[in-house]
Short mmCIF file of C-alpha atoms and ligand atoms in Angstrom, two decimals:
data_model
loop_
_atom_site.label_atom_id
_atom_site.label_comp_id
_atom_site.label_asym_id
_atom_site.label_seq_id
_atom_site.Cartn_x
_atom_site.Cartn_y
_atom_site.Cartn_z
CA MET A 1 9.96 -8.18 5.31
CA THR A 2 10.29 -11.83 6.54
CA ASP A 3 13.61 -13.56 7.10
CA GLN A 4 14.37 -15.66 4.04
CA THR A 5 16.00 -18.97 4.34
CA ALA A 6 19.55 -18.56 2.93
CA LEU A 7 19.61 -20.40 -0.30
CA SER A 8 22.70 -21.68 -2.14
CA PHE A 9 23.58 -24.16 -4.82
CA ALA A 10 26.38 -26.65 -4.53
CA SER A 11 27.78 -29.70 -6.36
CA MET A 12 26.31 -33.09 -5.84
CA THR A 13 29.43 -34.14 -3.94
CA ALA A 14 29.79 -31.07 -1.70
CA ALA A 15 29.58 -31.74 2.06
CA GLY A 16 26.25 -31.66 3.86
CA ASP A 17 24.74 -31.93 7.32
CA GLY A 18 21.33 -31.52 8.92
CA VAL A 19 18.51 -32.96 6.84
CA ALA A 20 19.14 -34.70 3.57
CA VAL A 21 16.54 -34.79 0.87
CA VAL A 22 16.92 -37.30 -1.94
CA PHE A 23 14.50 -38.39 -4.64
CA ALA A 24 12.80 -41.27 -6.30
CA GLU A 25 10.77 -41.51 -9.43
CA GLU A 26 7.56 -43.65 -9.61
CA GLY A 27 8.40 -47.28 -9.03
CA PRO A 28 10.10 -46.39 -6.73
CA LYS A 29 13.25 -45.85 -8.79
CA LEU A 30 15.78 -44.23 -6.55
CA ALA A 31 18.00 -41.36 -7.85
CA PHE A 32 21.70 -41.88 -7.65
CA GLN A 33 22.24 -39.99 -4.31
CA ALA A 34 19.28 -41.84 -2.82
CA GLN A 35 20.83 -45.11 -3.84
CA ASP A 36 24.16 -43.95 -2.37
CA LEU A 37 22.61 -43.10 0.93
CA ASP A 38 20.62 -46.34 0.90
CA LYS A 39 23.88 -48.29 0.61
CA LYS A 40 25.66 -46.25 3.33
CA THR A 41 22.70 -46.85 5.68
CA GLY A 42 22.61 -50.60 5.02
CA GLY A 43 19.42 -50.43 2.99
CA LEU A 44 17.57 -48.22 5.39
CA LEU A 45 15.79 -46.10 2.72
CA SER A 46 14.56 -49.07 0.62
CA LYS A 47 13.41 -50.75 3.77
CA ALA A 48 11.50 -47.64 4.93
CA ALA A 49 10.03 -47.35 1.44
CA LYS A 50 8.82 -50.99 1.48
CA ILE A 51 7.31 -50.79 5.02
CA THR A 52 5.39 -47.53 4.25
CA GLY A 53 4.34 -48.45 0.77
CA PHE A 54 6.25 -45.61 -0.78
CA LYS A 55 6.06 -45.86 -4.53
CA GLY A 56 7.81 -42.64 -5.56
CA LYS A 57 4.53 -41.00 -6.37
CA LYS A 58 4.44 -37.18 -6.58
CA GLY A 59 3.58 -35.68 -3.22
CA SER A 60 4.72 -38.73 -1.13
CA SER A 61 7.68 -38.97 1.00
CA VAL A 62 9.36 -41.16 3.63
CA ASP A 63 11.33 -39.76 6.54
CA VAL A 64 13.98 -41.66 8.48
CA LEU A 65 16.34 -40.78 11.36
CA ALA A 66 19.86 -41.19 10.00
CA PRO A 67 21.80 -43.99 11.76
CA GLN A 68 25.26 -43.69 13.31
CA GLY A 69 28.04 -43.05 10.90
CA VAL A 70 26.00 -40.93 8.53
CA LYS A 71 26.72 -37.13 8.59
CA PHE A 72 23.02 -36.26 8.40
CA SER A 73 20.42 -36.14 11.11
CA ARG A 74 17.48 -37.10 9.02
CA ILE A 75 16.98 -38.40 5.54
CA VAL A 76 13.82 -37.64 3.57
CA LEU A 77 13.12 -39.60 0.42
CA VAL A 78 10.68 -37.62 -1.78
CA GLY A 79 8.61 -38.99 -4.58
CA MET A 80 8.74 -37.08 -7.85
CA GLY A 81 6.31 -39.09 -9.91
CA LYS A 82 7.27 -38.76 -13.57
CA PRO A 83 9.66 -35.77 -13.82
CA ALA A 84 10.29 -36.36 -17.58
CA SER A 85 7.01 -34.47 -18.31
CA PHE A 86 7.38 -31.76 -15.63
CA SER A 87 6.23 -28.20 -16.43
CA HIS A 88 7.60 -25.06 -14.75
CA GLU A 89 4.68 -25.33 -12.32
CA ASP A 90 5.51 -28.94 -11.55
CA TRP A 91 9.08 -28.01 -10.55
CA LEU A 92 7.80 -25.10 -8.49
CA ASN A 93 5.39 -27.30 -6.69
CA LEU A 94 7.93 -29.97 -6.03
CA GLY A 95 10.16 -27.29 -4.39
CA GLY A 96 7.21 -25.99 -2.37
CA SER A 97 6.25 -29.47 -1.27
CA VAL A 98 9.93 -30.37 -0.17
CA ARG A 99 10.09 -27.11 1.82
CA GLY A 100 6.72 -28.16 3.30
CA VAL A 101 8.15 -31.51 4.39
CA LEU A 102 11.00 -29.72 6.18
CA THR A 103 8.71 -27.12 7.89
CA GLY A 104 7.82 -27.63 11.60
CA ARG A 105 10.44 -30.40 12.14
CA GLU A 106 13.27 -28.31 10.65
CA GLY A 107 16.82 -28.60 11.47
CA ALA A 108 18.99 -25.49 11.02
CA SER A 109 20.07 -26.69 7.56
CA ALA A 110 18.84 -28.91 4.85
CA HIS A 111 20.64 -30.33 1.84
CA VAL A 112 18.49 -31.25 -1.25
CA TYR A 113 20.18 -33.54 -3.89
CA LEU A 114 18.12 -32.62 -6.84
CA GLU A 115 18.15 -35.19 -9.69
CA THR A 116 15.87 -37.64 -11.43
CA ALA A 117 16.46 -41.35 -11.45
CA LYS A 118 18.06 -41.09 -14.93
CA ASP A 119 19.31 -37.51 -15.40
CA ALA A 120 20.66 -34.30 -14.00
CA VAL A 121 17.92 -31.60 -13.78
CA ALA A 122 18.22 -28.57 -16.17
CA PRO A 123 19.37 -25.39 -14.49
CA ALA A 124 16.04 -23.50 -15.26
CA ASP A 125 14.15 -26.35 -13.58
CA ILE A 126 16.48 -26.25 -10.48
CA ALA A 127 15.79 -22.55 -10.27
CA SER A 128 12.03 -23.13 -10.44
CA PHE A 129 12.38 -25.74 -7.73
CA ALA A 130 14.31 -23.33 -5.49
CA LEU A 131 11.69 -20.53 -6.19
CA GLY A 132 8.86 -22.91 -5.09
CA ALA A 133 10.77 -23.82 -1.95
CA GLN A 134 11.51 -20.18 -1.04
CA LEU A 135 7.86 -19.11 -1.77
CA ARG A 136 6.63 -21.85 0.51
CA GLY A 137 9.05 -20.67 3.28
CA TYR A 138 7.26 -17.37 3.71
CA SER A 139 5.27 -16.68 6.77
CA PHE A 140 4.10 -13.40 8.32
CA LYS A 141 5.51 -13.32 11.85
CA LYS A 142 5.81 -9.59 12.32
CA TYR A 143 3.34 -9.39 15.10
CA LYS A 144 4.52 -12.54 17.02
CA SER A 145 6.33 -11.21 20.09
CA LYS A 146 8.13 -14.44 20.60
CA LYS A 147 10.92 -14.55 18.09
CA PRO A 148 11.86 -18.00 16.63
CA GLN A 149 14.90 -19.88 17.89
CA LYS A 150 17.66 -19.90 15.25
CA ASP A 151 19.46 -23.06 16.38
CA GLY A 152 16.88 -25.42 15.20
CA ASN A 153 16.98 -27.40 18.35
CA ASP A 154 14.04 -26.13 20.33
CA GLY A 155 11.09 -23.74 20.31
CA ASP A 156 9.89 -22.55 16.86
CA LYS A 157 12.35 -24.33 14.60
CA THR A 158 13.40 -22.29 11.58
CA LEU A 159 15.35 -23.41 8.65
CA ASN A 160 18.28 -21.10 8.26
CA LYS A 161 20.04 -22.72 5.30
CA LEU A 162 18.89 -24.48 2.27
CA VAL A 163 21.42 -25.99 -0.11
CA VAL A 164 20.35 -27.39 -3.43
CA HIS A 165 22.93 -29.83 -4.69
CA CYS A 166 22.93 -30.24 -8.56
CA ALA A 167 25.13 -31.04 -11.50
CA ASP A 168 25.92 -27.45 -12.49
CA PRO A 169 25.54 -25.18 -9.38
CA ARG A 170 26.97 -22.16 -11.29
CA ALA A 171 24.35 -22.52 -13.99
CA ALA A 172 21.62 -22.98 -11.48
CA GLY A 173 22.65 -19.95 -9.42
CA LYS A 174 22.65 -17.85 -12.60
CA ALA A 175 19.17 -19.18 -13.64
CA PHE A 176 17.85 -18.24 -10.13
CA ILE A 177 18.90 -14.56 -10.32
CA PRO A 178 15.50 -13.40 -12.02
CA ASP A 179 13.61 -15.79 -9.71
CA GLN A 180 15.02 -14.02 -6.61
CA ALA A 181 13.62 -10.87 -7.99
CA ILE A 182 10.28 -12.45 -8.50
CA LEU A 183 10.39 -14.04 -4.98
CA ASP A 184 11.18 -10.51 -3.34
CA GLY A 185 8.21 -9.10 -5.36
CA VAL A 186 5.80 -11.80 -4.24
CA ASN A 187 6.90 -11.51 -0.59
CA LEU A 188 6.59 -7.65 -0.79
CA ALA A 189 2.99 -8.15 -2.11
CA ARG A 190 2.27 -10.74 0.56
CA ASP A 191 3.63 -8.45 3.38
CA LEU A 192 1.34 -5.57 2.25
CA VAL A 193 -1.72 -7.74 2.06
CA ASN A 194 -1.09 -9.29 5.44
CA GLU A 195 -0.54 -6.02 7.19
CA PRO A 196 -3.50 -4.82 9.34
CA ALA A 197 -5.33 -1.64 8.24
CA ASN A 198 -4.57 0.25 11.44
CA VAL A 199 -0.89 0.06 10.38
CA LEU A 200 -1.28 0.29 6.65
CA GLY A 201 -3.66 3.06 5.52
CA PRO A 202 -3.47 4.92 2.14
CA ALA A 203 -0.65 7.21 3.28
CA GLU A 204 1.39 4.35 4.74
CA PHE A 205 0.83 2.15 1.67
CA ALA A 206 1.98 5.10 -0.53
CA ALA A 207 5.12 5.42 1.50
CA LYS A 208 5.90 1.69 0.98
CA ALA A 209 5.43 2.14 -2.79
CA LYS A 210 7.77 5.21 -2.68
CA GLN A 211 10.56 2.92 -1.51
CA LEU A 212 10.63 1.37 -4.92
CA THR A 213 12.70 4.41 -5.89
CA LYS A 214 15.68 2.51 -4.35
CA SER A 215 15.26 -0.17 -7.09
CA GLY A 216 15.26 2.37 -9.90
CA VAL A 217 11.48 2.81 -10.23
CA GLN A 218 10.30 6.49 -10.66
CA VAL A 219 7.55 6.98 -8.14
CA GLU A 220 5.10 9.84 -7.86
CA VAL A 221 2.69 10.11 -4.95
CA LEU A 222 -0.38 12.17 -5.71
CA ASN A 223 -2.13 13.59 -2.66
CA GLU A 224 -5.81 14.81 -2.29
CA ALA A 225 -5.16 18.17 -3.60
CA ALA A 226 -3.49 16.73 -6.71
CA LEU A 227 -6.39 14.24 -7.13
CA LYS A 228 -8.85 17.16 -6.92
CA ARG A 229 -6.96 19.05 -9.63
CA LEU A 230 -7.04 15.90 -11.72
CA ARG A 231 -10.85 15.73 -11.12
CA MET A 232 -10.58 12.06 -9.89
CA ASN A 233 -13.93 12.50 -8.17
CA ALA A 234 -15.10 8.91 -8.22
CA LEU A 235 -12.03 7.86 -6.29
CA LEU A 236 -12.27 10.78 -3.90
CA ALA A 237 -15.85 10.02 -3.26
CA VAL A 238 -14.99 6.57 -1.94
CA GLY A 239 -12.30 7.99 0.34
CA GLN A 240 -14.18 10.96 1.65
CA GLY A 241 -15.77 9.14 4.57
CA SER A 242 -12.33 8.37 5.95
CA ASP A 243 -10.19 10.50 8.10
CA ARG A 244 -7.16 9.20 6.25
CA PRO A 245 -6.70 11.01 2.93
CA SER A 246 -6.73 9.18 -0.34
CA HIS A 247 -3.64 8.78 -2.62
CA VAL A 248 -2.84 7.59 -6.09
CA VAL A 249 0.73 6.30 -6.74
CA VAL A 250 2.25 6.19 -10.21
CA MET A 251 5.32 3.94 -10.67
CA GLN A 252 7.36 3.89 -13.90
CA TRP A 253 9.93 1.28 -14.74
CA LYS A 254 11.77 2.14 -18.02
CA GLY A 255 13.76 -0.86 -18.92
CA ALA A 256 13.15 -1.16 -22.63
CA SER A 257 15.73 -0.28 -25.17
CA PRO A 258 15.26 2.12 -26.80
CA LYS A 259 13.91 3.88 -23.73
CA GLY A 260 10.86 5.43 -25.49
CA GLY A 261 7.82 3.39 -26.53
CA ALA A 262 4.35 2.96 -25.11
CA PRO A 263 4.35 1.07 -21.84
CA VAL A 264 2.14 -1.70 -20.45
CA ALA A 265 -0.05 -0.26 -17.70
CA ILE A 266 -0.88 -2.25 -14.63
CA VAL A 267 -3.69 -0.78 -12.48
CA GLY A 268 -4.55 -1.95 -8.98
CA LYS A 269 -7.40 -1.54 -6.55
CA GLY A 270 -6.00 -0.39 -3.22
CA VAL A 271 -8.87 -0.13 -0.73
CA THR A 272 -6.74 -0.47 2.50
CA PHE A 273 -10.00 -1.24 4.36
CA ASP A 274 -13.48 -1.76 3.01
CA THR A 275 -16.18 -1.43 5.65
CA GLY A 276 -18.77 -1.02 2.75
CA GLY A 277 -19.16 2.65 3.75
CA ILE A 278 -22.78 3.76 4.56
CA SER A 279 -23.95 0.55 2.86
CA LEU A 280 -22.18 -1.13 5.86
CA LYS A 281 -20.91 -4.75 5.47
CA PRO A 282 -22.05 -7.25 8.19
CA ALA A 283 -19.63 -7.69 11.07
CA GLY A 284 -18.90 -11.31 10.44
CA GLY A 285 -15.65 -11.68 8.54
CA MET A 286 -15.23 -7.93 8.03
CA GLU A 287 -11.65 -8.14 9.19
CA GLU A 288 -10.78 -9.80 5.90
CA MET A 289 -11.35 -6.54 4.15
CA LYS A 290 -7.85 -5.40 5.29
CA GLY A 291 -6.92 -7.39 2.13
CA ASP A 292 -8.97 -5.25 -0.20
CA MET A 293 -5.86 -3.67 -1.40
CA ALA A 294 -4.33 -6.88 -2.88
CA GLY A 295 -4.62 -5.67 -6.44
CA ALA A 296 -2.43 -2.67 -5.58
CA ALA A 297 -0.08 -4.90 -3.53
CA CYS A 298 0.41 -6.98 -6.63
CA VAL A 299 1.22 -3.93 -8.71
CA VAL A 300 3.86 -2.76 -6.27
CA GLY A 301 5.33 -6.32 -5.97
CA LEU A 302 5.45 -6.64 -9.79
CA MET A 303 7.11 -3.21 -10.35
CA GLN A 304 9.65 -4.22 -7.79
CA ALA A 305 10.39 -7.63 -9.48
CA LEU A 306 10.65 -5.99 -12.92
CA ALA A 307 13.12 -3.40 -11.61
CA GLU A 308 15.19 -5.93 -9.57
CA ARG A 309 15.43 -8.27 -12.54
CA LYS A 310 16.05 -5.30 -14.94
CA ALA A 311 13.32 -6.42 -17.23
CA LYS A 312 13.59 -5.06 -20.80
CA VAL A 313 10.06 -3.44 -20.71
CA ASN A 314 8.52 -0.04 -20.10
CA ALA A 315 5.88 -0.68 -17.51
CA VAL A 316 3.80 1.79 -15.50
CA GLY A 317 1.84 0.92 -12.37
CA VAL A 318 -1.08 3.02 -11.16
CA ILE A 319 -2.66 2.25 -7.78
CA GLY A 320 -5.73 3.98 -6.18
CA LEU A 321 -5.30 4.00 -2.41
CA VAL A 322 -8.48 4.79 -0.34
CA GLU A 323 -10.12 3.72 2.86
CA ASN A 324 -13.92 3.10 2.58
CA MET A 325 -15.50 4.22 5.88
CA PRO A 326 -18.92 5.35 7.07
CA SER A 327 -19.00 8.80 8.75
CA GLY A 328 -20.73 12.10 8.54
CA LYS A 329 -18.60 12.94 5.49
CA ALA A 330 -19.09 9.67 3.71
CA GLN A 331 -20.80 9.39 0.40
CA ARG A 332 -24.49 8.26 0.41
CA PRO A 333 -26.46 5.85 -1.76
CA GLY A 334 -28.08 7.91 -4.45
CA ASP A 335 -25.20 10.40 -4.89
CA VAL A 336 -24.07 11.18 -8.37
CA VAL A 337 -20.37 11.85 -9.04
CA THR A 338 -18.58 12.85 -12.27
CA ALA A 339 -15.59 10.66 -12.91
CA LYS A 340 -12.34 11.95 -14.40
CA SER A 341 -13.46 10.72 -17.89
CA GLY A 342 -16.65 12.79 -17.67
CA THR A 343 -18.90 9.92 -17.17
CA THR A 344 -21.52 10.39 -14.41
CA ILE A 345 -21.96 7.58 -11.86
CA GLU A 346 -25.03 7.12 -9.67
CA VAL A 347 -23.80 5.47 -6.40
CA LEU A 348 -26.46 2.88 -5.53
CA ASN A 349 -24.37 1.00 -3.16
CA THR A 350 -21.25 2.53 -1.36
CA ASP A 351 -19.89 -1.07 -1.05
CA ALA A 352 -19.39 -1.23 -4.81
CA GLU A 353 -16.49 1.11 -4.26
CA GLY A 354 -13.53 -0.66 -6.00
CA ARG A 355 -14.97 0.04 -9.54
CA MET A 356 -15.12 3.70 -8.70
CA VAL A 357 -11.54 3.77 -7.57
CA LEU A 358 -10.48 1.92 -10.71
CA ALA A 359 -12.64 4.02 -13.10
CA ASP A 360 -10.39 7.13 -12.37
CA CYS A 361 -7.08 5.18 -12.24
CA LEU A 362 -7.84 3.42 -15.55
CA TRP A 363 -8.66 6.66 -17.20
CA TYR A 364 -5.70 8.42 -15.85
CA ALA A 365 -3.30 5.69 -17.00
CA GLN A 366 -4.62 5.72 -20.53
CA ASP A 367 -4.83 9.47 -20.79
CA ARG A 368 -1.30 10.08 -19.62
CA PHE A 369 0.64 7.16 -20.87
CA LYS A 370 -1.18 6.00 -23.99
CA PRO A 371 -0.32 2.35 -23.01
CA LYS A 372 -0.21 -0.53 -25.52
CA ALA A 373 -2.12 -2.65 -23.09
CA VAL A 374 -3.82 -2.28 -19.74
CA VAL A 375 -4.24 -4.93 -17.12
CA ASN A 376 -6.06 -4.24 -13.81
CA LEU A 377 -6.23 -6.36 -10.71
CA ALA A 378 -8.94 -5.95 -8.00
CA THR A 379 -10.52 -7.90 -5.14
CA LEU A 380 -13.66 -6.64 -6.87
CA THR A 381 -16.54 -8.96 -6.17
CA GLY A 382 -17.62 -11.69 -3.78
CA ALA A 383 -19.52 -13.11 -6.82
CA VAL A 384 -16.34 -14.14 -8.54
CA MET A 385 -15.81 -16.78 -5.70
CA VAL A 386 -19.49 -17.98 -6.13
CA ALA A 387 -18.66 -18.59 -9.85
CA LEU A 388 -15.07 -19.89 -9.64
CA GLY A 389 -14.26 -20.80 -6.10
CA LYS A 390 -10.72 -20.07 -4.98
CA GLU A 391 -8.65 -21.86 -7.66
CA HIS A 392 -9.00 -19.44 -10.54
CA ALA A 393 -9.23 -15.66 -10.71
CA GLY A 394 -11.82 -14.20 -13.05
CA LEU A 395 -10.53 -12.88 -16.31
CA PHE A 396 -12.38 -10.34 -18.43
CA SER A 397 -11.03 -8.82 -21.61
CA ASN A 398 -11.93 -6.92 -24.77
CA ASN A 399 -8.97 -8.62 -26.64
CA ASP A 400 -8.79 -12.35 -27.32
CA GLU A 401 -4.98 -12.30 -27.91
CA LEU A 402 -4.36 -10.65 -24.47
CA ALA A 403 -6.73 -13.00 -22.84
CA ASP A 404 -5.08 -16.10 -24.33
CA TRP A 405 -1.62 -14.78 -23.30
CA LEU A 406 -2.81 -14.40 -19.72
CA ILE A 407 -4.50 -17.76 -19.53
CA ALA A 408 -1.22 -19.33 -20.81
CA ALA A 409 0.85 -17.42 -18.27
CA GLY A 410 -1.63 -18.64 -15.62
CA LYS A 411 -1.05 -22.34 -16.61
CA GLU A 412 2.75 -21.85 -16.63
CA THR A 413 2.94 -20.15 -13.17
CA GLY A 414 0.01 -21.94 -11.47
CA GLU A 415 -1.80 -18.56 -11.02
CA LYS A 416 -4.74 -19.81 -13.01
CA LEU A 417 -7.42 -17.60 -14.71
CA TRP A 418 -10.79 -18.47 -16.11
CA ARG A 419 -12.30 -16.18 -18.73
CA LEU A 420 -15.88 -14.89 -18.14
CA PRO A 421 -17.89 -12.93 -20.72
CA LEU A 422 -18.59 -9.31 -21.50
CA GLY A 423 -21.23 -8.03 -23.87
CA PRO A 424 -23.76 -5.34 -24.79
CA LYS A 425 -26.62 -7.17 -22.92
CA TYR A 426 -24.61 -7.28 -19.76
CA ASP A 427 -23.71 -3.55 -20.22
CA LYS A 428 -27.51 -2.79 -20.05
CA MET A 429 -27.43 -3.94 -16.46
CA ILE A 430 -25.53 -0.75 -15.32
CA GLU A 431 -27.78 1.76 -17.09
CA SER A 432 -28.91 4.43 -14.55
CA LYS A 433 -32.16 6.40 -14.59
CA VAL A 434 -30.48 9.64 -13.47
CA ALA A 435 -26.81 9.36 -14.52
CA ASP A 436 -24.77 7.69 -17.38
CA ILE A 437 -24.19 4.57 -15.32
CA LYS A 438 -24.85 3.09 -11.87
CA ASN A 439 -22.34 1.34 -9.69
CA THR A 440 -24.31 -1.90 -9.21
CA GLY A 441 -25.81 -4.26 -11.78
CA GLY A 442 -28.58 -6.13 -9.93
CA LYS A 443 -28.73 -9.64 -8.51
CA TRP A 444 -27.18 -11.85 -11.11
CA GLY A 445 -23.80 -11.95 -12.66
CA GLY A 446 -22.24 -9.45 -10.21
CA SER A 447 -18.73 -9.99 -11.44
CA ILE A 448 -19.75 -9.40 -15.04
CA SER A 449 -21.65 -6.14 -14.37
CA ALA A 450 -18.59 -4.96 -12.35
CA ALA A 451 -16.38 -5.71 -15.29
CA GLN A 452 -18.85 -3.86 -17.70
CA PHE A 453 -18.53 -0.90 -15.43
CA LEU A 454 -14.74 -0.92 -15.72
CA GLN A 455 -15.02 -1.22 -19.44
CA ARG A 456 -16.87 2.00 -19.62
CA PHE A 457 -13.54 3.63 -18.63
CA ILE A 458 -11.45 1.86 -21.33
CA LYS A 459 -10.87 3.80 -24.51
CA GLU A 460 -11.81 2.23 -27.86
CA GLY A 461 -8.97 0.17 -29.18
CA THR A 462 -6.98 -0.29 -26.09
CA PRO A 463 -6.30 -4.00 -25.28
CA TRP A 464 -7.49 -4.49 -21.72
CA ALA A 465 -7.89 -7.25 -19.18
CA HIS A 466 -9.42 -7.15 -15.71
CA LEU A 467 -8.50 -9.80 -13.16
CA ASP A 468 -10.94 -10.29 -10.32
CA VAL A 469 -8.70 -11.61 -7.62
CA ALA A 470 -11.12 -11.60 -4.67
CA GLY A 471 -10.83 -15.36 -4.25
CA THR A 472 -7.09 -15.85 -4.94
CA ALA A 473 -5.20 -12.88 -3.66
CA MET A 474 -6.50 -12.81 -0.04
CA ALA A 475 -7.71 -15.51 2.35
CA ALA A 476 -6.01 -17.76 -0.10
CA VAL A 477 -6.30 -21.63 0.09
CA ASP A 478 -3.25 -23.62 0.88
CA SER A 479 -1.04 -24.58 -2.02
CA ASP A 480 2.39 -26.18 -2.39
CA VAL A 481 4.00 -22.78 -2.84
CA ASN A 482 1.87 -20.75 -0.51
CA ARG A 483 0.75 -20.85 3.11
CA SER A 484 0.18 -17.15 3.56
CA TRP A 485 -3.19 -15.39 3.95
CA GLY A 486 -2.17 -12.81 1.41
CA SER A 487 -0.79 -14.95 -1.39
CA GLY A 488 0.86 -12.37 -3.64
CA PHE A 489 -1.30 -13.66 -6.49
CA GLY A 490 -0.67 -11.93 -9.77
CA VAL A 491 2.99 -11.01 -9.35
CA ARG A 492 4.31 -14.20 -11.01
CA LEU A 493 1.54 -14.28 -13.50
CA LEU A 494 2.10 -10.75 -14.87
CA ASP A 495 5.82 -11.15 -14.70
CA ARG A 496 5.42 -14.06 -17.00
CA LEU A 497 3.10 -12.26 -19.29
CA ILE A 498 5.62 -9.41 -19.62
CA LYS A 499 8.56 -11.80 -20.15
CA ASP A 500 6.78 -13.70 -22.74
CA HIS A 501 5.13 -10.82 -24.70
CA TYR A 502 6.31 -7.37 -23.89
CA GLU A 503 10.06 -7.59 -23.30
CA ARG A 504 12.50 -6.96 -26.00
N1 BES B 601 -14.12 -5.74 -1.60
C1 BES B 601 -15.36 -6.20 -1.95
C2 BES B 601 -15.33 -7.59 -2.68
C3 BES B 601 -14.93 -8.79 -1.87
C4 BES B 601 -15.79 -9.47 -1.13
C5 BES B 601 -13.53 -9.11 -1.84
C6 BES B 601 -15.28 -10.58 -0.35
C7 BES B 601 -13.07 -10.26 -1.12
C8 BES B 601 -13.97 -10.94 -0.42
C9 BES B 601 -16.13 -5.29 -2.87
O1 BES B 601 -15.77 -3.93 -2.62
C10 BES B 601 -17.50 -5.39 -2.59
O2 BES B 601 -17.97 -5.11 -1.41
N2 BES B 601 -18.32 -5.91 -3.56
C11 BES B 601 -19.64 -6.08 -3.48
C12 BES B 601 -20.43 -5.50 -4.74
C13 BES B 601 -21.90 -5.28 -4.45
C14 BES B 601 -22.20 -4.29 -3.46
C15 BES B 601 -22.49 -4.81 -5.76
C16 BES B 601 -19.94 -7.52 -3.31
O3 BES B 601 -19.21 -8.36 -3.90
O4 BES B 601 -20.78 -7.96 -2.49
MN1 MN B 602 -16.96 -3.07 -1.11
ZN1 ZN B 603 -13.97 -3.59 -1.84
#
């Protein structure tokens, strides 16, 4: 895990040092603390705003060195735009962008005076701001042998302390408690995705998941012997080329009251490295395939977040952990395997492995837990990036209500989804001449035929959604709240889905 900047909440009048962050709305209309500092510095802030053309627009800021007689070293005036109409995502992004302004030129501590030009900010919004700032503060430094200097005066400057000053610090601190759980879950997922595949294979990943026991999650690790007994042959076929044995991990969080009741099942693709197998991928960019377990990482991060915030829900996470390697033991194109459900699969391309892993995990999850809904996440196809780029994950569902809930959760959290179609005509694309289905669907609509394949393993009547996160969970584009290669995509989204629709 990375060092998190120590976060605290304090009153507007509590003492501060280091960097001060104050706000202005569009105009610029300076907030109270900004006006106060402006007065104390003889109009330095308004002068700097004027000279630089700062109008208080969202995403803009001015940075001044504090003059003699002021307790701060720097003062940053940050534009909010029009906070009256801010959503949860806007507060998150504001926190992220403020943390971004501090990054690189950080002092050891920063004091943020969070208020609008008119009003105090609601505790829930302060918590969102703080979550955004902390999410942005993550970076994966595990393999940097030079450790950062903690004094903030030289070398790699690191922000040790972030104090958010607000009208009601106690209420803000309370509102942030679940957000701390979400932050920890997202960062756990990011850590897993960023870890190289020599360090994190199926067994090592399973061991990380096992650690959730400490948070009150029941964790079972199924080894290859168990998977054979369970006839999870599609999953095993993918892993058989690797010297590192496959695993499936089952995680149960029982937080609903009463304890019984059908769970929500979350299923993740955990290919710890995807070479393509015998249908070998080209060398260029293959290193990125260390992130092909991002779906599984999200499931682990989510389960951790649910447990840490004691979510009133029964949730089960199932992840399929395999390494897809070419070798004398690897599966071949043309092989036929019988999945756990009994469906036979003709393997036309060993690089279309994720769907085979998920086929058995999806069936297992439904068979054992009779869930009231199933959501799976997978870095399943390159084609989803052709369709949607990197701003939306692909959403496929057999249930309009579940799809709408997910889309709404995506808008709230900024982890956006775009729905793509399913249908009988697309299902025809995976008909096989020799088996029930084949694992590729031809040239066009590759993300859709992959989703049709998964749907063959969903029981009639089970609400199900598949999220193709190939473009959003790994090699992520920069955003206000994320600068990490592994973004942790899906943890906040599914936490929100559960909070809004499955908790009681
Ligand atoms: N893990 C890949 C998909 C992927 C590609 C994720 C790029 C992230 C970035 C998946 O296993 C795969 O190889 N899919 C193939 C399917 C094809 C062989 C039908 C693909 O997308 O090319
Ligand atoms: Mn592949
Ligand atoms: Zn893959």
